[in-house]
Short mmCIF file of C-alpha atoms in Angstrom, two decimals:
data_model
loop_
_atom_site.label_atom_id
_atom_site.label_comp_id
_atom_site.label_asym_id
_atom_site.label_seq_id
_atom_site.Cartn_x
_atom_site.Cartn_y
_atom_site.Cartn_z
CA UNK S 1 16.79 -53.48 -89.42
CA UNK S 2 18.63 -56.90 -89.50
CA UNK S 3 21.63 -54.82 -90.64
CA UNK S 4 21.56 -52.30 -87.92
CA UNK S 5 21.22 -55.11 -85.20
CA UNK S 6 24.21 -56.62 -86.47
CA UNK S 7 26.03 -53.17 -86.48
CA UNK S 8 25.31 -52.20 -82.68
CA UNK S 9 25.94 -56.15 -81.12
CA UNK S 10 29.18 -56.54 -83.19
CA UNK S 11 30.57 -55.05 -79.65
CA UNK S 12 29.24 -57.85 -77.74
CA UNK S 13 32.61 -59.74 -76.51
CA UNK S 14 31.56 -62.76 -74.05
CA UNK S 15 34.25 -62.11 -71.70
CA UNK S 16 33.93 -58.28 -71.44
CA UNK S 17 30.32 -58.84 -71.16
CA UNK S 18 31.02 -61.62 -68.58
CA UNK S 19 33.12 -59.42 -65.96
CA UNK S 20 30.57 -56.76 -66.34
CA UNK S 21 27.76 -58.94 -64.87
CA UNK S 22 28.97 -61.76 -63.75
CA UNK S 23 26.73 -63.24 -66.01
CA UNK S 24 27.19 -65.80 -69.30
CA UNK S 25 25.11 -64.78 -72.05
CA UNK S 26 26.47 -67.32 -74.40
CA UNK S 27 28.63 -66.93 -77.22
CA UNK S 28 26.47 -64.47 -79.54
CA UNK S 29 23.67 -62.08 -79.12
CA UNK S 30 23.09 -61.62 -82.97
CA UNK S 31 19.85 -61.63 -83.54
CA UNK S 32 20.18 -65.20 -86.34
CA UNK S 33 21.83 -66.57 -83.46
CA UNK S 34 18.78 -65.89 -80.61
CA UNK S 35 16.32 -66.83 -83.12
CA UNK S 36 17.38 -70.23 -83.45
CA UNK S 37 17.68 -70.59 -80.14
CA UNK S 38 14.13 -69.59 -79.88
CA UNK S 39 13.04 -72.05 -82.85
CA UNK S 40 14.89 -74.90 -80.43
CA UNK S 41 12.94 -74.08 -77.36
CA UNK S 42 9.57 -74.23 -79.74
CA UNK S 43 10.59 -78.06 -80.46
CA UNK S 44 12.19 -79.05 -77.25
CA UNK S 45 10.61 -77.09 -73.94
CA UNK S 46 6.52 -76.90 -74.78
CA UNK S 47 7.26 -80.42 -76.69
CA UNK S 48 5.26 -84.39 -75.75
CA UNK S 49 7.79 -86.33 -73.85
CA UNK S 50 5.51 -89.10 -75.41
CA UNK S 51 5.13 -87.98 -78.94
CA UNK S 52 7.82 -84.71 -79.31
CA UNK S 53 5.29 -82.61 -80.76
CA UNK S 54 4.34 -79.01 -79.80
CA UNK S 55 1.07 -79.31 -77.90
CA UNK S 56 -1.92 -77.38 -79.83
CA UNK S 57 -3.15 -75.69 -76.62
CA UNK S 58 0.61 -74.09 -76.60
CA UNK S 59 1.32 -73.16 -80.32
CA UNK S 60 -0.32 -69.42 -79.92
CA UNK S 61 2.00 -68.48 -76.71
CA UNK S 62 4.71 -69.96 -78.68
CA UNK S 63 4.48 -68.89 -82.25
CA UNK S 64 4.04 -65.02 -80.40
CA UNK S 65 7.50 -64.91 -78.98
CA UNK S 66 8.90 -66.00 -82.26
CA UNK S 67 6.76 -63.43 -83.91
CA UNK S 68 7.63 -60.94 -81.42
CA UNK S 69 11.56 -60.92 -83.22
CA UNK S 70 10.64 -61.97 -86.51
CA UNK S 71 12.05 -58.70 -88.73
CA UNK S 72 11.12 -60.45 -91.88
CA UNK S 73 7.51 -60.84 -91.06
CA UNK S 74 5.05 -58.67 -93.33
CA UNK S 75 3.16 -58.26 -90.41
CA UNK S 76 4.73 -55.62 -87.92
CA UNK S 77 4.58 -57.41 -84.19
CA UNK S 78 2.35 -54.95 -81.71
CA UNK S 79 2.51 -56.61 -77.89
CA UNK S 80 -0.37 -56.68 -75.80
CA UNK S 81 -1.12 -54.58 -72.82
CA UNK S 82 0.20 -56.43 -69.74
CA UNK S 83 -3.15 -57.90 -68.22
CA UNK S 84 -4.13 -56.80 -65.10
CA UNK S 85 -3.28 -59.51 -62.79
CA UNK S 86 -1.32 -60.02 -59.84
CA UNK S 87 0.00 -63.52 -58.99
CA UNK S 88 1.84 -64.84 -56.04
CA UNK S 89 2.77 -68.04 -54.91
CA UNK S 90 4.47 -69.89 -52.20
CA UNK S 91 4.12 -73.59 -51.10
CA UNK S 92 4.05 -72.62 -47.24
CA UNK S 93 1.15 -70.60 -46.77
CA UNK S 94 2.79 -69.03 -43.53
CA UNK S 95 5.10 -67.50 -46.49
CA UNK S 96 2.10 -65.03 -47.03
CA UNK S 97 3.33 -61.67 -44.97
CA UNK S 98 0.26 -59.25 -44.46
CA UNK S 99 1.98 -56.59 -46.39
CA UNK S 100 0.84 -58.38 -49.41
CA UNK S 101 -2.30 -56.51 -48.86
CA UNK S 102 -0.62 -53.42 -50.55
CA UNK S 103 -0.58 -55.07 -53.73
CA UNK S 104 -4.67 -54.88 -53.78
CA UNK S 105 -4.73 -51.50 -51.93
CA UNK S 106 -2.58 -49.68 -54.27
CA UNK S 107 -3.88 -51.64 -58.06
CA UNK S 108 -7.90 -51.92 -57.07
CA UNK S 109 -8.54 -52.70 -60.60
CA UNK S 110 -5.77 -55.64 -60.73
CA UNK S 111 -6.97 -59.29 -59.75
CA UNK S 112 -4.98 -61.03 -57.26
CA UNK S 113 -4.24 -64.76 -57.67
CA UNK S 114 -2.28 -66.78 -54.65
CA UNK S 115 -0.93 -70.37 -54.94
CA UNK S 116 0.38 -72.65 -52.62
CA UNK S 117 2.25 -75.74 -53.58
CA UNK S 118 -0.68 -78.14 -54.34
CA UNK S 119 -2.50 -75.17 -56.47
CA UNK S 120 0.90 -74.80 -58.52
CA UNK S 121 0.79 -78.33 -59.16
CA UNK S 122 -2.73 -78.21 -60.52
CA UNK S 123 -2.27 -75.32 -62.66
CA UNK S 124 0.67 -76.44 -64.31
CA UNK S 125 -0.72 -79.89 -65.07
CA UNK S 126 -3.70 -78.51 -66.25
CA UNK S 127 -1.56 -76.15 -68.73
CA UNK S 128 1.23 -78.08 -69.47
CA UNK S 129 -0.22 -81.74 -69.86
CA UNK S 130 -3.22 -83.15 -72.85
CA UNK S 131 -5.51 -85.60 -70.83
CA UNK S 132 -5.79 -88.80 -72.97
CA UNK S 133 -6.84 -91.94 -72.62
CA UNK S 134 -3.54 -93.58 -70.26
CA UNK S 135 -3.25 -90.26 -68.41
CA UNK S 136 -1.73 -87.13 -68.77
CA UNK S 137 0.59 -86.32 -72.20
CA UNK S 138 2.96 -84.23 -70.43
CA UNK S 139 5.32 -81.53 -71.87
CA UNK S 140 9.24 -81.76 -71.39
CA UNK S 141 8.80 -78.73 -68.90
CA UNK S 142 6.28 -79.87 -66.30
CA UNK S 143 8.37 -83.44 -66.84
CA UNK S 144 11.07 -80.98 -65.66
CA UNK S 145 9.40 -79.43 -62.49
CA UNK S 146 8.05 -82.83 -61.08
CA UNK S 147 11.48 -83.71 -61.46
CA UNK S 148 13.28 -80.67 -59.40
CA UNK S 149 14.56 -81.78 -56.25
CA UNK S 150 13.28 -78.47 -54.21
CA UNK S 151 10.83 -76.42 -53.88
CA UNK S 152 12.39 -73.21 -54.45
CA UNK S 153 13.00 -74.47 -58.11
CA UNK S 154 9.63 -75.64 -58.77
CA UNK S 155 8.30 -72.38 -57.38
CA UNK S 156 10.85 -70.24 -59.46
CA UNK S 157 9.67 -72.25 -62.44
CA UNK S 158 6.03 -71.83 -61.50
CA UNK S 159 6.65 -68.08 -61.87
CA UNK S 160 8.25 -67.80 -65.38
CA UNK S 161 5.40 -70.57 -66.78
CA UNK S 162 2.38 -68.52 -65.54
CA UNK S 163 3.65 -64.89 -66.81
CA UNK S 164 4.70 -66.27 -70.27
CA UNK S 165 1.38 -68.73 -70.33
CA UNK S 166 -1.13 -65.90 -69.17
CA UNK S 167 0.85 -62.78 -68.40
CA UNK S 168 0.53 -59.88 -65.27
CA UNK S 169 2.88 -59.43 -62.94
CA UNK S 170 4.65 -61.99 -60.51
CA UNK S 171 5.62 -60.70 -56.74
CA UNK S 172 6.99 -62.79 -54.40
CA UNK S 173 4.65 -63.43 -50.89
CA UNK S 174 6.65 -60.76 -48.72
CA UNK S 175 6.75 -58.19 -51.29
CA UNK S 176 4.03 -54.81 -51.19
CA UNK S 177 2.97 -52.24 -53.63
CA UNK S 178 3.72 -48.71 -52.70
CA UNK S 179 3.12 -47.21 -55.88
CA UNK S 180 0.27 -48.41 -58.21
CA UNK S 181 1.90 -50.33 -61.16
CA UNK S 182 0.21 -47.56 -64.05
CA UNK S 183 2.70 -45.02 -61.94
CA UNK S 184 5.95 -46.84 -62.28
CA UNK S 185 8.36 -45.08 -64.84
CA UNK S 186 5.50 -42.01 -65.39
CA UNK S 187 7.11 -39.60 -63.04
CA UNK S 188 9.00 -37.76 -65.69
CA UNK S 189 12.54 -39.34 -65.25
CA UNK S 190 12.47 -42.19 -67.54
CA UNK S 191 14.87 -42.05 -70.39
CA UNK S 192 14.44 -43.54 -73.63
CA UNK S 193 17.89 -45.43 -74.61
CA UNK S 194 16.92 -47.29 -77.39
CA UNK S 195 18.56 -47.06 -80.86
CA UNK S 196 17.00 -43.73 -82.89
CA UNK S 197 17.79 -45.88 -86.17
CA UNK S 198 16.28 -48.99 -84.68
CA UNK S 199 13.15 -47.14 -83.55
CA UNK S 200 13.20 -45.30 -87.23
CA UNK S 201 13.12 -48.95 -88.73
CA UNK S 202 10.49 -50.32 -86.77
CA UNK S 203 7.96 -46.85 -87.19
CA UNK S 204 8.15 -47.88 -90.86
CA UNK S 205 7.49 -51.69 -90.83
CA UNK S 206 4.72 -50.14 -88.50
CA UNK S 207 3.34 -48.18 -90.98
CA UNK S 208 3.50 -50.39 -93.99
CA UNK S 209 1.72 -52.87 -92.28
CA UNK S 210 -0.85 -51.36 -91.05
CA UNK S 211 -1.67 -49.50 -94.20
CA UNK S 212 -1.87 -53.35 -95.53
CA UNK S 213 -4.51 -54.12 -93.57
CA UNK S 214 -6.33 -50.98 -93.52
CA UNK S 215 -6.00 -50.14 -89.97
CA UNK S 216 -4.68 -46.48 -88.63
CA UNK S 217 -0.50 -46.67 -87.49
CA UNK S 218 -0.74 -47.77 -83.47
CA UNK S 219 1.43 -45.64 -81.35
CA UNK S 220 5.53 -47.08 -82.00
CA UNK S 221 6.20 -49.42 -79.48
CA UNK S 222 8.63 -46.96 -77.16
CA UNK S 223 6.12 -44.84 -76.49
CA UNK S 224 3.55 -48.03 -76.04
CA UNK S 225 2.76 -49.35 -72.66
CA UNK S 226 6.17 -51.25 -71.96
CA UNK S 227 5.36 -55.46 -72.45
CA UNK S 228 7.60 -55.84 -69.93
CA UNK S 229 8.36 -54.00 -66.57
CA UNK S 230 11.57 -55.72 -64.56
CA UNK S 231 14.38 -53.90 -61.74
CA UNK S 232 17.58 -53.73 -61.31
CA UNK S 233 19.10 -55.29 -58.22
CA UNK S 234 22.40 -54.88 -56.57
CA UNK S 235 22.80 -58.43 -54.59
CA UNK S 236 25.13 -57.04 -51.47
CA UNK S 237 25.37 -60.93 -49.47
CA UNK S 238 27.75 -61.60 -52.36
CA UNK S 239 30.78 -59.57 -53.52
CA UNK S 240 31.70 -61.53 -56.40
CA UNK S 241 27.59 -61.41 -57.83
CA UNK S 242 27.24 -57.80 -58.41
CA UNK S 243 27.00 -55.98 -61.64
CA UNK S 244 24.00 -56.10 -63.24
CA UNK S 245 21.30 -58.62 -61.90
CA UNK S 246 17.51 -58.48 -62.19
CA UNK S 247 14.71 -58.54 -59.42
CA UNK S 248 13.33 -61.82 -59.20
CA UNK S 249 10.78 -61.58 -56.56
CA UNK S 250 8.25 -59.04 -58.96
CA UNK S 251 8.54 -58.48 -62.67
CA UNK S 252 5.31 -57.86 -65.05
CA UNK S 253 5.16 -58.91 -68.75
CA UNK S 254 2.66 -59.62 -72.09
CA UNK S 255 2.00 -63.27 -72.37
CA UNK S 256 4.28 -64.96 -74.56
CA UNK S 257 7.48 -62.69 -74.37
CA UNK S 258 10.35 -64.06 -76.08
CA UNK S 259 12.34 -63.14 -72.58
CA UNK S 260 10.43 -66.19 -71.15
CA UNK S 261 11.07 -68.55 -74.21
CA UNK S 262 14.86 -68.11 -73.82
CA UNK S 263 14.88 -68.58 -70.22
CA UNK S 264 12.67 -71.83 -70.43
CA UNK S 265 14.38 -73.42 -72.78
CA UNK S 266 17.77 -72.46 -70.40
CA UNK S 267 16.37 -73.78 -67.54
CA UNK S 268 15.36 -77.10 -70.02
CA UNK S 269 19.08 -77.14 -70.28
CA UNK S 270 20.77 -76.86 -67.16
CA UNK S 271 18.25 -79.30 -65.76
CA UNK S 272 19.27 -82.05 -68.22
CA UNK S 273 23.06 -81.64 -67.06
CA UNK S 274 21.83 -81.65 -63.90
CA UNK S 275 20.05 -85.21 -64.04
CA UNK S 276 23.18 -86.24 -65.47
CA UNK S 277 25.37 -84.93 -62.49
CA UNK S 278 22.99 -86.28 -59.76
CA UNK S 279 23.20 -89.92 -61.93
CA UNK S 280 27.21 -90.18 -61.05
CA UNK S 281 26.40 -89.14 -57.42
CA UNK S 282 26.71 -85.38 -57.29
CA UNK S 283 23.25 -84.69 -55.13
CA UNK S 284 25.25 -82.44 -52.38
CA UNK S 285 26.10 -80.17 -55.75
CA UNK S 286 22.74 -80.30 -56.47
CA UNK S 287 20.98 -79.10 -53.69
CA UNK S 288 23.43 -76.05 -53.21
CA UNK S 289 22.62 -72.55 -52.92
CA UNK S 290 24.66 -71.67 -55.69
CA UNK S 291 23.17 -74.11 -58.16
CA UNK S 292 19.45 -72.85 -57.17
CA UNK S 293 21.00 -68.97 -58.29
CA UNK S 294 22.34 -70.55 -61.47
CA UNK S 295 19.14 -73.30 -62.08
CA UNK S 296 16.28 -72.10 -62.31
CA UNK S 297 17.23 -68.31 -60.01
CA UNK S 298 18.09 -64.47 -60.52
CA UNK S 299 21.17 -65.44 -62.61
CA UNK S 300 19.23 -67.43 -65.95
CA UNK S 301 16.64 -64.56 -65.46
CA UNK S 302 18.72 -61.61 -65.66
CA UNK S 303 20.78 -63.28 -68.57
CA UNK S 304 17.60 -64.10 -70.06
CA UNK S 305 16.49 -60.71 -69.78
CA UNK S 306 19.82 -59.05 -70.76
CA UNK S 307 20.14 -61.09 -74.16
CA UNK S 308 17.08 -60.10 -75.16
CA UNK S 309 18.20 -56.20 -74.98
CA UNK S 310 20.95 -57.18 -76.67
CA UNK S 311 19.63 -59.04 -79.64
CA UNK S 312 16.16 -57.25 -80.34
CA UNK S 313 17.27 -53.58 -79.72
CA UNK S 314 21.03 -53.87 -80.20
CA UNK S 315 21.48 -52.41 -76.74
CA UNK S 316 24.54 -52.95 -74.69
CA UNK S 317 23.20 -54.02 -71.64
CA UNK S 318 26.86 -52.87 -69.36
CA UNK S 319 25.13 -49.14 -70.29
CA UNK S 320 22.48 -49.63 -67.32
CA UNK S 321 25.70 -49.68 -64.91
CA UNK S 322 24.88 -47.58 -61.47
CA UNK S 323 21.75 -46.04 -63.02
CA UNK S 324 19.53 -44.20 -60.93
CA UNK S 325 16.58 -43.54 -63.17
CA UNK S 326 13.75 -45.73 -65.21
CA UNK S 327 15.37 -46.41 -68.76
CA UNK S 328 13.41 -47.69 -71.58
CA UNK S 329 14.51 -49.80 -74.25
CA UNK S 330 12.30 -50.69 -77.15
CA UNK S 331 9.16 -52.28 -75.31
CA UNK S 332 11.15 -53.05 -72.02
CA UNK S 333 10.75 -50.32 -68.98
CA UNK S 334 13.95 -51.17 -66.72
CA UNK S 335 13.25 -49.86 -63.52
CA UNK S 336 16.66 -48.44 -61.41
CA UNK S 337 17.57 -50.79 -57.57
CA UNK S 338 15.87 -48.14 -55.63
CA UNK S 339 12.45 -48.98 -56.83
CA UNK S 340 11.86 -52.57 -55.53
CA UNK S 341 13.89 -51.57 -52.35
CA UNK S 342 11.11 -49.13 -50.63
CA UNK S 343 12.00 -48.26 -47.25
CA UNK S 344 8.58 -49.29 -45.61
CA UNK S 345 5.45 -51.18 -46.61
CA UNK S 346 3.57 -47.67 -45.81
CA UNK S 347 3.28 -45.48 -49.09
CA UNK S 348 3.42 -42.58 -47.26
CA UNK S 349 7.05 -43.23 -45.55
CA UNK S 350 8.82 -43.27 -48.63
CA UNK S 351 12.87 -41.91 -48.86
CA UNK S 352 12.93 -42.20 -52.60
CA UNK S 353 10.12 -40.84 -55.13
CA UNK S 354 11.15 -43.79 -57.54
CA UNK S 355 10.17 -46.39 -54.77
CA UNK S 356 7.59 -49.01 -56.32
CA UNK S 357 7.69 -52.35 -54.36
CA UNK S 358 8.86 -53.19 -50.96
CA UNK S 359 10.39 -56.54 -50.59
CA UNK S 360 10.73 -58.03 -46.95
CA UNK S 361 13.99 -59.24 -47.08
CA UNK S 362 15.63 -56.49 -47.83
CA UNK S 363 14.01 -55.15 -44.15
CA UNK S 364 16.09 -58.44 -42.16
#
């Protein structure tokens, strides 16, 4: 499968890539290349600032999204089922719009969890830090978002950390459910774009697996339950950021997805250059709008997203272009613009049958 992989992304040119989203990917989407980079997360993001190891309570999360692209494995990967959970957060609890009921109206069967600022800070310390005897052994990430200078970045942070720690689905406070989540991509339009050889390849690591351990061949992972669900949006307040960006404000995924690794260990990154720039007195940078996009914001997340297509499935991600339609690609279910943009909060006032989520800002 290695082979094919490095077939489909020999087309991958940064540049091209570049002016087609607007987005840097990095030099290589091969899949030796991604790998490592996931490998350097695993010793650098879930690390002890104190002792630089990978904390125990953090090695299954992990080890699964290096797993999850691991072709030389014996042991064919299988995600989970995305759990059925609903979290939201917002350090103003004014944030909260009553639309948000929808979410619970809609998914009966989903728990909904809501954080505020203080809550987020609990949770992460509680996941991200090893009591011991002088305090709290803290990880290089929640060293990271004590650190961030606003709270848009600690909250856009808080998001990524609980769906690869525990998994569900994220949605922003002024977002609503107008279509129950089982529903989205299962009205008959959804096209399957991932490789035929690829798929072929992974059927039979399937199989051979699973007849080592005795167990019946599970279902191949296209036709699975996707292990993660994400958008498409078109950003329209800026010209120059269209082409091929990613909802922020609600995506669902399995935990420990190696999207999330990536884009942790990006974020780990950027946030080091970004001490450095605030120690030679560039705060104003800092605190711009356009470093919040580019920090921690729908620009690492789509490229996060994006290289993962790219290096797992050998997809060209410039192919989702102006689609109108859900489009799956190996275990990822890529919903079309239209669906996170619903027309009204109310179910029933729908313009487009593909209409999922509606997002308040969008309505200003």
């Amino acid at each position: 499968m290695t082979y094919r992989l490095d077939q489909l992304t020999q087309i991958y040119k940064h540049n091209s890539v570049f002016n087609a989203h607007h987005l840097d990917l990095g030099p290589s989407v091969r899949l030796n290349d991604y790998t490592a980079r996931l490998e350097k997360a695993s010793q650098d993001a879930f690390t002890s600032t104190t002792s630089g190891q990978l904390l125990q309570k953090l090695q299954p999360v992990v080890f699964s999204a290096r797993a999850a692209i691991d072709l030389s494995s014996t042991t064919a990967w299988t995600p989970q089922q995305i759990p059925r959970k609903i979290t939201t957060g917002a350090y103003d609890k004014s944030a909260m719009t009553s639309e948000f009921a929808g979410w619970k109206k809609q998914n009966p069967n989903w728990t909904i969890q809501r954080f505020d600022g203080k809550a987020m800070d609990i949770w992460l310390k509680a996941n991200l830090g090893a009591p011991t005897d002088s305090g709290i052994d803290e990880t290089v990430l929640l060293d990271i978002y004590n650190k961030l200078p606003r709270r848009t970045l600690k909250s856009d942070l808080f998001r990524y950390l609980m769906i690869f720690l525990k998994g569900g689905l994220y949605a922003d406070p002024d977002t609503s459910s107008v279509l129950p989540i089982a529903e989205w991509g299962n009205h008959g339009t959804t096209k399957d774009k991932t490789d035929f050889k690829i798929l072929q390849l992974a059927a039979e690591a399937q199989e051979l697996s699973y007849r080592k351990s005795n167990q019946s061949t599970p279902t191949p992972i296209n036709e699975a339950p996707p292990a993660v669900i994400v958008a498409m949006e078109t950003v329209t307040t800026r010209e120059d950021r269209e082409g091929g960006h990613i909802a922020q404000y609600a995506f669902a995924s399995t935990p420990g997805h190696p999207i999330f690794l990536d884009l942790l260990q990006n974020i780990v990154e950027f946030s080091r250059a970004m001490e450095t720039i605030q120690s030679v007195g560039g705060s104003k940078f800092i605190h711009s709008n356009d470093i919040a996009f580019t920090w921690t914001g729908a620009e690492v997340w789509s490229s996060a997203v994006w290289r993962y297509l790219w290096a797992r499935w050998g997809f060209d991600s410039r192919r989702l272009h102006g689609v109108n339609h859900p489009v799956r690609v190996g275990d990822v279910l890529i919903l079309p613009s239209q669906a996170f943009r619903a027309s009204s909060a109310d179910p029933a006032q729908q313009e487009s049958s593909e209409a999922c989520v509606w997002h308040g800002f969008y309505q200003h």
